[in-house]
Amino acid sequence: MKLSALFENVPDIEIKSLMADSRTKRPDSIFFCVKGIMSDGHNFVDQAIANGAKAIVYSEPLDHMRDDIVYIKVKDVTAAFNAVADAFYGYPSHDLLMFGVTGTNGKSSISCIIRDIMNEIEPTGYIGTISIEYGNVKLPPLLTTPNIDDLHGILRDMVDAGMKSCALEASSIGIEQGRVDAIDFDVAVFTNLTHDHLDYHGTMEKYFLAKKKLFDHLKPDAIAITNVDDPYGMRIVKDCPARVITYGVNHKADYQVTKYQLLADKTRITLKIGDMEYEIETNLVAKFNVYNLVAAIAACHSKGISIEMMLPQIRHLKQIEGRMERIDEGQPFNIIVDFAHTPDGIEQVCQFASAITPKGKRIIAITGSAGKRDTEKRPQFGEILDRYTDMIILTEDDPRDEDPIEIAHEIAAGIKKTNYIIIEDRYDAIRQAVELADPNDTIIILGKGDEKFIYREFGREPYEGDDAIAREVLHKYYFTQEGEENEEK
Ligand SMILES: CC(=O)N[C@H]1[C@@H](OP(=O)(O)OP(=O)(O)OC[C@H]2O[C@@H](n3ccc(=O)[nH]c3=O)[C@H](O)[C@@H]2O)O[C@H](CO)[C@@H](O)[C@@H]1O[C@H](C)C(=O)N[C@@H](C)C(=O)N[C@H](CCC(=O)O)C(=O)O
Ligand SMILES: Nc1ncnc2c1ncn2[C@@H]1O[C@H](COP(=O)(O)OP(=O)(O)OP(=O)(O)O)[C@@H](O)[C@H]1O
């Protein structure tokens, strides 16, 4: 593409790629001097040129300028980057029915449910914490919401692969950093807002305002779908230019759950939409999935998909990897692997575990808390587990360069009455829980879900995933001689 197709009053040079990180090799590229948290892209112009930049987009004075490079001064580099990335990749989000999902918990779940429902109607992609998926392509994500260049590039690939819709998770950090500013959203969904990411945003109000930007920037013909039961649900759509649709259980809503029945392996819901009532059955479990499902139904229904068309799909939704995933290898106790890593998420899983665990049987919880992230939530984890569980195993969870044992002690500060042990190695912690479990007990493995890595001080270390380890441990240690003895306990 010609540089002149992207900027006015510039020479007609050929541009083959975009560059935000001077350390990456990008021949014939435009380098965008983005000011970040740690550093300022303006300091890396020489390296960017050495790695192939032919044009530099900047906002602050530069040390020196070369005759063979094009310099383009703008007011806001991130805004220019967004506009250029959108144009460079041929405005892919305009060719897709774009669903954006934001909120503290439930983004991946709702996005995956939307993807599964929509996929029955037309090819639909998904971008989020779990993966980047479209057609037969499944890629591991680096971020929940990809960086600007990557995001528009992925959407281009989706369009080229024949996708017609896409469900995208919009993290508060991603929104704050302008990663979705040039995405043409048709539907935006709000899940809920509870304590998380305060290390980044500072206060709940700033965290909320970051999420609100997604709704503030919607176009008038878009649809904003919000959870009326959440204290932030109506505030987030205040002054939103789009049409607002509400969903909820406890308050009057456009999509209102009037009854629900939570079972160990399925959920039944009565959903009222205007004068119509629908009986819905789904294989998703736990109360929070009532919200997630109804949010996804509202999103798809608002774009013309009839409820009748969705019903068969909803009954057999794909198990969302690592989210309330039941591990059933024939063992006589429950094992639930869940990605819960916020106080609210942990409480929701505990409530479900309490509902399915017979009286007199135990709930055994395994958890850690990520290093170098929102440390305030650690004792809260302990306090919640203390209320609901009978045995707690504290272990590592993405320690980064913190000591997992120290983190475990910070969680333990919230535990007042429940027995707990610290087992640093996550595999050993899962094995210990399996060895401790009696028939009809429930083990909840919290925090990492299906993630295939653990963040250590040097970066990502490959990890099997809690779900895979739970299965392996059952077969290796439980269904053995020792396991048979276990069953007789
Ligand atoms: C803490 C954080 O959010 N960091 C993000 C931020 O980086 P930053 O502001 O620190 O960037 P910086 O290092 O100061 O650099 C500023 C600019 O200079 C450039 N640079 C920097 C150094 C250099 O040598 N050369 C160079 O060109 C950088 O590419 C950047 O454009 O901006 C970068 C894009 O410009 C992001 O890639 C980066 O995400 C990092 C990798 C990250 O881990 N982010 C996490 C916290 C995140 O975004 N998580 C959310 C939420 C997930 C959830 O809900 O749990 C997500 O969407 O994944
Ligand atoms: N609607 C909800 N309300 C409260 N908790 C929820 C809800 N949906 C999911 N959870 C809990 O949060 C965990 C993460 O769910 P999910 O991955 O869907 O959220 P997320 O917003 O995508 O999180 P992240 O961006 O950190 O991946 C689940 O495993 C569950 O414990």
PDB file of N, CA, C and O in Angstrom, residues 19-54:
ATOM      1  N   MET A  19       4.626  -0.964  12.397  1.00  0.00           N
ATOM      2  CA  MET A  19       5.521  -1.346  13.492  1.00  0.00           C
ATOM      3  C   MET A  19       5.210  -0.498  14.731  1.00  0.00           C
ATOM      4  O   MET A  19       5.152   0.725  14.640  1.00  0.00           O
ATOM      5  N   ALA A  20       4.997  -1.183  15.866  1.00  0.00           N
ATOM      6  CA  ALA A  20       4.821  -0.454  17.127  1.00  0.00           C
ATOM      7  C   ALA A  20       5.996  -0.728  18.039  1.00  0.00           C
ATOM      8  O   ALA A  20       6.274   0.043  18.941  1.00  0.00           O
ATOM      9  N   ASP A  21       6.673  -1.845  17.802  1.00  0.00           N
ATOM     10  CA  ASP A  21       7.798  -2.213  18.662  1.00  0.00           C
ATOM     11  C   ASP A  21       9.068  -2.208  17.821  1.00  0.00           C
ATOM     12  O   ASP A  21       9.221  -3.019  16.902  1.00  0.00           O
ATOM     13  N   SER A  22       9.981  -1.298  18.162  1.00  0.00           N
ATOM     14  CA  SER A  22      11.207  -1.114  17.371  1.00  0.00           C
ATOM     15  C   SER A  22      12.061  -2.372  17.341  1.00  0.00           C
ATOM     16  O   SER A  22      12.939  -2.510  16.498  1.00  0.00           O
ATOM     17  N   ARG A  23      11.820  -3.293  18.287  1.00  0.00           N
ATOM     18  CA  ARG A  23      12.647  -4.501  18.358  1.00  0.00           C
ATOM     19  C   ARG A  23      12.244  -5.551  17.332  1.00  0.00           C
ATOM     20  O   ARG A  23      12.923  -6.552  17.145  1.00  0.00           O
ATOM     21  N   THR A  24      11.101  -5.349  16.690  1.00  0.00           N
ATOM     22  CA  THR A  24      10.667  -6.332  15.690  1.00  0.00           C
ATOM     23  C   THR A  24      11.128  -5.892  14.296  1.00  0.00           C
ATOM     24  O   THR A  24      11.119  -4.694  13.988  1.00  0.00           O
ATOM     25  N   LYS A  25      11.505  -6.834  13.488  1.00  0.00           N
ATOM     26  CA  LYS A  25      11.933  -6.505  12.114  1.00  0.00           C
ATOM     27  C   LYS A  25      10.697  -6.361  11.247  1.00  0.00           C
ATOM     28  O   LYS A  25       9.904  -7.293  11.124  1.00  0.00           O
ATOM     29  N   ARG A  26      10.511  -5.199  10.664  1.00  0.00           N
ATOM     30  CA  ARG A  26       9.364  -4.971   9.761  1.00  0.00           C
ATOM     31  C   ARG A  26       9.851  -4.175   8.549  1.00  0.00           C
ATOM     32  O   ARG A  26       9.915  -2.942   8.606  1.00  0.00           O
ATOM     33  N   PRO A  27      10.202  -4.868   7.477  1.00  0.00           N
ATOM     34  CA  PRO A  27      10.709  -4.144   6.308  1.00  0.00           C
ATOM     35  C   PRO A  27       9.656  -3.193   5.746  1.00  0.00           C
ATOM     36  O   PRO A  27       8.456  -3.497   5.774  1.00  0.00           O
ATOM     37  N   ASP A  28      10.100  -2.048   5.255  1.00  0.00           N
ATOM     38  CA  ASP A  28       9.227  -1.047   4.608  1.00  0.00           C
ATOM     39  C   ASP A  28       7.993  -0.734   5.450  1.00  0.00           C
ATOM     40  O   ASP A  28       6.848  -0.852   4.992  1.00  0.00           O
ATOM     41  N   SER A  29       8.256  -0.387   6.694  1.00  0.00           N
ATOM     42  CA  SER A  29       7.118  -0.187   7.604  1.00  0.00           C
ATOM     43  C   SER A  29       6.968   1.268   8.050  1.00  0.00           C
ATOM     44  O   SER A  29       7.844   2.102   7.812  1.00  0.00           O
ATOM     45  N   ILE A  30       5.835   1.514   8.722  1.00  0.00           N
ATOM     46  CA  ILE A  30       5.637   2.806   9.401  1.00  0.00           C
ATOM     47  C   ILE A  30       5.813   2.507  10.891  1.00  0.00           C
ATOM     48  O   ILE A  30       5.160   1.599  11.419  1.00  0.00           O
ATOM     49  N   PHE A  31       6.666   3.263  11.575  1.00  0.00           N
ATOM     50  CA  PHE A  31       6.830   3.097  13.030  1.00  0.00           C
ATOM     51  C   PHE A  31       6.016   4.165  13.747  1.00  0.00           C
ATOM     52  O   PHE A  31       6.080   5.349  13.412  1.00  0.00           O
ATOM     53  N   PHE A  32       5.245   3.715  14.737  1.00  0.00           N
ATOM     54  CA  PHE A  32       4.401   4.627  15.515  1.00  0.00           C
ATOM     55  C   PHE A  32       5.042   4.833  16.888  1.00  0.00           C
ATOM     56  O   PHE A  32       5.233   3.868  17.636  1.00  0.00           O
ATOM     57  N   CYS A  33       5.376   6.068  17.211  1.00  0.00           N
ATOM     58  CA  CYS A  33       6.031   6.371  18.493  1.00  0.00           C
ATOM     59  C   CYS A  33       4.983   6.465  19.599  1.00  0.00           C
ATOM     60  O   CYS A  33       4.550   7.554  19.983  1.00  0.00           O
ATOM     61  N   VAL A  34       4.570   5.296  20.100  1.00  0.00           N
ATOM     62  CA  VAL A  34       3.536   5.259  21.144  1.00  0.00           C
ATOM     63  C   VAL A  34       4.185   5.511  22.501  1.00  0.00           C
ATOM     64  O   VAL A  34       5.234   4.952  22.806  1.00  0.00           O
ATOM     65  N   LYS A  35       3.547   6.375  23.290  1.00  0.00           N
ATOM     66  CA  LYS A  35       4.034   6.591  24.663  1.00  0.00           C
ATOM     67  C   LYS A  35       3.373   5.555  25.549  1.00  0.00           C
ATOM     68  O   LYS A  35       2.142   5.499  25.631  1.00  0.00           O
ATOM     69  N   GLY A  36       4.192   4.750  26.235  1.00  0.00           N
ATOM     70  CA  GLY A  36       3.628   3.685  27.065  1.00  0.00           C
ATOM     71  C   GLY A  36       3.780   3.949  28.536  1.00  0.00           C
ATOM     72  O   GLY A  36       4.055   5.080  28.963  1.00  0.00           O
ATOM     73  N   ILE A  37       3.617   2.899  29.312  1.00  0.00           N
ATOM     74  CA  ILE A  37       3.718   3.022  30.768  1.00  0.00           C
ATOM     75  C   ILE A  37       5.194   2.969  31.165  1.00  0.00           C
ATOM     76  O   ILE A  37       5.662   3.695  32.016  1.00  0.00           O
ATOM     77  N   MET A  38       5.924   2.077  30.519  1.00  0.00           N
ATOM     78  CA  MET A  38       7.327   1.858  30.877  1.00  0.00           C
ATOM     79  C   MET A  38       8.256   2.779  30.089  1.00  0.00           C
ATOM     80  O   MET A  38       9.271   3.234  30.591  1.00  0.00           O
ATOM     81  N   SER A  39       7.942   2.988  28.830  1.00  0.00           N
ATOM     82  CA  SER A  39       8.853   3.780  28.006  1.00  0.00           C
ATOM     83  C   SER A  39       8.080   4.549  26.939  1.00  0.00           C
ATOM     84  O   SER A  39       6.850   4.437  26.846  1.00  0.00           O
ATOM     85  N   ASP A  40       8.859   5.283  26.135  1.00  0.00           N
ATOM     86  CA  ASP A  40       8.248   6.132  25.125  1.00  0.00           C
ATOM     87  C   ASP A  40       8.820   5.747  23.768  1.00  0.00           C
ATOM     88  O   ASP A  40      10.047   5.793  23.564  1.00  0.00           O
ATOM     89  N   GLY A  41       7.945   5.364  22.864  1.00  0.00           N
ATOM     90  CA  GLY A  41       8.364   4.941  21.525  1.00  0.00           C
ATOM     91  C   GLY A  41       9.258   5.961  20.826  1.00  0.00           C
ATOM     92  O   GLY A  41      10.048   5.598  19.950  1.00  0.00           O
ATOM     93  N   HIS A  42       9.151   7.244  21.203  1.00  0.00           N
ATOM     94  CA  HIS A  42       9.986   8.283  20.572  1.00  0.00           C
ATOM     95  C   HIS A  42      11.479   8.005  20.778  1.00  0.00           C
ATOM     96  O   HIS A  42      12.303   8.492  20.016  1.00  0.00           O
ATOM     97  N   ASN A  43      11.799   7.214  21.823  1.00  0.00           N
ATOM     98  CA  ASN A  43      13.211   6.929  22.112  1.00  0.00           C
ATOM     99  C   ASN A  43      13.778   5.801  21.252  1.00  0.00           C
ATOM    100  O   ASN A  43      14.957   5.473  21.368  1.00  0.00           O
ATOM    101  N   PHE A  44      12.962   5.179  20.449  1.00  0.00           N
ATOM    102  CA  PHE A  44      13.437   3.990  19.727  1.00  0.00           C
ATOM    103  C   PHE A  44      13.412   4.159  18.209  1.00  0.00           C
ATOM    104  O   PHE A  44      13.424   3.179  17.468  1.00  0.00           O
ATOM    105  N   VAL A  45      13.379   5.400  17.770  1.00  0.00           N
ATOM    106  CA  VAL A  45      13.247   5.655  16.332  1.00  0.00           C
ATOM    107  C   VAL A  45      14.436   5.083  15.534  1.00  0.00           C
ATOM    108  O   VAL A  45      14.233   4.451  14.494  1.00  0.00           O
ATOM    109  N   ASP A  46      15.658   5.265  16.073  1.00  0.00           N
ATOM    110  CA  ASP A  46      16.830   4.761  15.324  1.00  0.00           C
ATOM    111  C   ASP A  46      16.750   3.245  15.135  1.00  0.00           C
ATOM    112  O   ASP A  46      17.012   2.722  14.055  1.00  0.00           O
ATOM    113  N   GLN A  47      16.373   2.560  16.217  1.00  0.00           N
ATOM    114  CA  GLN A  47      16.264   1.099  16.127  1.00  0.00           C
ATOM    115  C   GLN A  47      15.151   0.702  15.146  1.00  0.00           C
ATOM    116  O   GLN A  47      15.294  -0.251  14.377  1.00  0.00           O
ATOM    117  N   ALA A  48      14.072   1.455  15.177  1.00  0.00           N
ATOM    118  CA  ALA A  48      12.955   1.161  14.264  1.00  0.00           C
ATOM    119  C   ALA A  48      13.415   1.297  12.822  1.00  0.00           C
ATOM    120  O   ALA A  48      13.097   0.459  11.960  1.00  0.00           O
ATOM    121  N   ILE A  49      14.199   2.337  12.565  1.00  0.00           N
ATOM    122  CA  ILE A  49      14.697   2.541  11.192  1.00  0.00           C
ATOM    123  C   ILE A  49      15.632   1.383  10.809  1.00  0.00           C
ATOM    124  O   ILE A  49      15.528   0.825   9.721  1.00  0.00           O
ATOM    125  N   ALA A  50      16.494   1.004  11.755  1.00  0.00           N
ATOM    126  CA  ALA A  50      17.404  -0.122  11.482  1.00  0.00           C
ATOM    127  C   ALA A  50      16.614  -1.396  11.202  1.00  0.00           C
ATOM    128  O   ALA A  50      17.063  -2.267  10.462  1.00  0.00           O
ATOM    129  N   ASN A  51      15.439  -1.504  11.762  1.00  0.00           N
ATOM    130  CA  ASN A  51      14.627  -2.713  11.565  1.00  0.00           C
ATOM    131  C   ASN A  51      13.587  -2.574  10.448  1.00  0.00           C
ATOM    132  O   ASN A  51      12.678  -3.387  10.344  1.00  0.00           O
ATOM    133  N   GLY A  52      13.712  -1.519   9.651  1.00  0.00           N
ATOM    134  CA  GLY A  52      12.901  -1.467   8.433  1.00  0.00           C
ATOM    135  C   GLY A  52      11.911  -0.322   8.316  1.00  0.00           C
ATOM    136  O   GLY A  52      11.208  -0.238   7.302  1.00  0.00           O
ATOM    137  N   ALA A  53      11.837   0.547   9.322  1.00  0.00           N
ATOM    138  CA  ALA A  53      10.857   1.646   9.219  1.00  0.00           C
ATOM    139  C   ALA A  53      11.270   2.643   8.138  1.00  0.00           C
ATOM    140  O   ALA A  53      12.428   3.039   8.057  1.00  0.00           O
ATOM    141  N   LYS A  54      10.315   3.011   7.299  1.00  0.00           N
ATOM    142  CA  LYS A  54      10.580   4.008   6.243  1.00  0.00           C
ATOM    143  C   LYS A  54       9.863   5.319   6.572  1.00  0.00           C
ATOM    144  O   LYS A  54      10.133   6.355   5.992  1.00  0.00           O
TER     145      LYS A  54
END
